[in-house]
């Protein structure tokens, strides 16, 4: 069973709004095991809309539209759907009552000329009430083709999809599609794909696909089966293989965040932590504090951007800054030790680097970051090189810092 | 001149990600006066991709694709584009050098088998470098048809579109659409729309539209004209009217960020600043440090999430914490004074609140935030109530803090 999504709206084509309808409908169909083959967006134009319906039903069995159900004369999705299936539009008494009721509650009278249009539907269609607005939706099923027509505003389309469309489409669901995501930090997409290439190539159900995300990379394992249990059983052995190959590089599953993984580890082991940030400027602290309950172990974060603060707050030696510079192995080391000491914590993490866009040199280019990690009574320093905007460099560096702490805790 | 956008990615069809590329590309084309006729999304499948190119070029003169430029064998957008235009793929020496350089800087060797694919392009295409990733883009122009191929990640596609695609397409722009955005903090969308309703209703060219953004609200003034100057002349008087109405509430224009506005003010006036954050957990510091050059005036940020750190680092009195609690007027005041004193700065800003999801009570609900501001020798405290997720509450609070400092500096 193949489906596609057809969104109608000049606002989307003008780039004034992001098309979130396509996303949640796609997600819902995937969960039903109905493959989404295509998404498209057209303006409020009946000719183009009809072309899309004709092309779409050549490729797919189900088309779900959103938008074009408003009261104005250029809202023509139902009219075009009726034309495609060669049906007339019929006034629906219940929808008209709802409409009158809706307007009287707002203390207005419904405009006969315009709004009454919203109570007309293609003959013999299934009508979906809309408690969140004035435009009900509908479905036409004929000769193996199903057209589902939903309103445009996500606040109206989403509950209608969940409450009426999913139950209607369940009969078409042959099985389910289940995904599991393994999250990896510190390995690029290309290298990851190469490392996993045999597993990727040798599997068709489940499939394994690598993706680069903003701060990490992921491997998505996707199985098709007739039940959830069966899908999970298909995923399991492939997951085990991948875990064997990537080991500690995998920091978590699905939508978990690095700070949740690390936050939980710190709390479980009762390791206290503090941070001294220069180039990351508070992002490590901000990430950690994203984890509720972190206050038990996160004692203090210092954002020591100036040399003055590095000296006064962390006890970095002026001679170190003079001799090696703020962005150096030595400064990173003294920062990590300084924050752990003054905050009296088990772990101290530091960053100092050049986030750009200016301030780089051939020896110390933009994106160079030194990190210090005081843990288990010892201090280590690592040198990283990042690429991208100031923001990207800072966010990736903060992510690496958390990942490094995670790896060290596992090694203890 | 008609354009369409074709996004390639199974992730979009699965509903795993929202298609933001289609939005910003549509917006950019609208600004150029190029009409976006159609948007579509297909999976990583060369046959369907080719079908889309064939259908698309029947409707439109320009197709912009995103995605499918990765290093893996199922990334086939360039290959399919080359096939459509009947061109072979040629290794681009410069792109290969960039690729090698990128990998060697990261201390890794580029994987010949996979990544080298990213340095091949359809013969005689214009290549767009990608400083934010490993996949350059390209453009093929032939017989009135233009195919533009961009990478999938928005962080890579967006700057490439702005820096290379817009200049390339300017020759196809017939008239222009010019927008100016006025950014407002501290007033909701509804109130803003009401305040501006007469200006919104009385103008058709330019139009004025209010939008709610994640951390602020905006008024967008949009004019259509045949030249940029003409458009700017249409915008100017409406902007003056809006500025008269909103005054100091408008903090900036277009894409400027609050931290840039404030960062510039602080540096211009040479006011030094420090921050003591509890619930915002480093976000104020992180925002400020986003502004290059801020190190001149931003002396130190303290993330004092625990009571211990509030006492030891900021000198908040234990009796204050015991009597009024960490989230209180009194604690916020002592935090702001404490950080300004120990960091020896002109300004000290503090936050303490309940970011949730737990920890709220009827007297101190989730979203309650006290902020202290030491400035010009005096300390003020304000109470804010935010709504939304932990992340939203923290980000909005950080934004309010910066806005408050901005307003106070204007008043000095």
PDB file of N, CA and C in Angstrom, chain A residues 13 26 29 47 62 163 201 208-209 232 257 279 339 366 379 386 402 406:
ATOM      1  N   UNK A  13       4.463  27.717  -0.440  1.00  0.00           N
ATOM      2  CA  UNK A  13       5.307  27.978  -1.618  1.00  0.00           C
ATOM      3  C   UNK A  13       6.062  29.297  -1.506  1.00  0.00           C
ATOM      4  N   UNK A  26       3.339  11.898   7.532  1.00  0.00           N
ATOM      5  CA  UNK A  26       4.310  10.875   7.120  1.00  0.00           C
ATOM      6  C   UNK A  26       4.642   9.944   8.273  1.00  0.00           C
ATOM      7  N   UNK A  29       1.781   7.592   9.016  1.00  0.00           N
ATOM      8  CA  UNK A  29       1.641   6.542   8.002  1.00  0.00           C
ATOM      9  C   UNK A  29       2.748   5.502   8.151  1.00  0.00           C
ATOM     10  N   UNK A  47      -6.410  23.609 -11.519  1.00  0.00           N
ATOM     11  CA  UNK A  47      -5.804  22.866 -12.624  1.00  0.00           C
ATOM     12  C   UNK A  47      -4.581  22.069 -12.154  1.00  0.00           C
ATOM     13  N   UNK A  62      -3.182   5.843  -1.995  1.00  0.00           N
ATOM     14  CA  UNK A  62      -3.803   6.783  -1.053  1.00  0.00           C
ATOM     15  C   UNK A  62      -3.170   8.162  -1.250  1.00  0.00           C
ATOM     16  N   UNK A 163      -7.549  11.157  15.067  1.00  0.00           N
ATOM     17  CA  UNK A 163      -8.836  10.624  15.535  1.00  0.00           C
ATOM     18  C   UNK A 163      -9.659   9.945  14.444  1.00  0.00           C
ATOM     19  N   UNK A 201      25.239  -3.542   3.575  1.00  0.00           N
ATOM     20  CA  UNK A 201      25.022  -4.231   2.296  1.00  0.00           C
ATOM     21  C   UNK A 201      24.351  -5.596   2.441  1.00  0.00           C
ATOM     22  N   UNK A 208      19.802  -0.884   7.139  1.00  0.00           N
ATOM     23  CA  UNK A 208      20.635  -0.052   8.018  1.00  0.00           C
ATOM     24  C   UNK A 208      21.076   1.159   7.213  1.00  0.00           C
ATOM     25  N   UNK A 209      20.791   2.355   7.724  1.00  0.00           N
ATOM     26  CA  UNK A 209      21.162   3.566   6.991  1.00  0.00           C
ATOM     27  C   UNK A 209      21.889   4.545   7.900  1.00  0.00           C
ATOM     28  N   UNK A 232      10.772  -6.136  15.984  1.00  0.00           N
ATOM     29  CA  UNK A 232      11.830  -6.022  16.987  1.00  0.00           C
ATOM     30  C   UNK A 232      12.785  -7.215  16.907  1.00  0.00           C
ATOM     31  N   UNK A 257      19.502  12.252  24.390  1.00  0.00           N
ATOM     32  CA  UNK A 257      20.549  13.250  24.181  1.00  0.00           C
ATOM     33  C   UNK A 257      21.790  12.875  24.980  1.00  0.00           C
ATOM     34  N   UNK A 279      35.967  28.947  24.894  1.00  0.00           N
ATOM     35  CA  UNK A 279      35.328  29.080  23.576  1.00  0.00           C
ATOM     36  C   UNK A 279      33.899  28.552  23.538  1.00  0.00           C
ATOM     37  N   UNK A 339      39.252  24.480  38.004  1.00  0.00           N
ATOM     38  CA  UNK A 339      37.818  24.458  38.312  1.00  0.00           C
ATOM     39  C   UNK A 339      37.484  23.293  39.238  1.00  0.00           C
ATOM     40  N   UNK A 366      41.064  28.796  13.032  1.00  0.00           N
ATOM     41  CA  UNK A 366      39.688  28.789  13.528  1.00  0.00           C
ATOM     42  C   UNK A 366      39.216  27.334  13.633  1.00  0.00           C
ATOM     43  N   UNK A 379      44.899  14.558  35.079  1.00  0.00           N
ATOM     44  CA  UNK A 379      44.433  15.509  34.069  1.00  0.00           C
ATOM     45  C   UNK A 379      44.950  15.108  32.693  1.00  0.00           C
ATOM     46  N   UNK A 386      37.669  21.566  14.574  1.00  0.00           N
ATOM     47  CA  UNK A 386      36.294  21.570  14.062  1.00  0.00           C
ATOM     48  C   UNK A 386      36.182  22.475  12.841  1.00  0.00           C
ATOM     49  N   UNK A 402      31.347  16.440  26.379  1.00  0.00           N
ATOM     50  CA  UNK A 402      30.482  15.538  27.134  1.00  0.00           C
ATOM     51  C   UNK A 402      30.787  14.082  26.773  1.00  0.00           C
ATOM     52  N   UNK A 406      32.023  10.955  29.166  1.00  0.00           N
ATOM     53  CA  UNK A 406      31.288   9.682  29.150  1.00  0.00           C
ATOM     54  C   UNK A 406      32.246   8.507  28.946  1.00  0.00           C
TER      55      UNK A 406
END
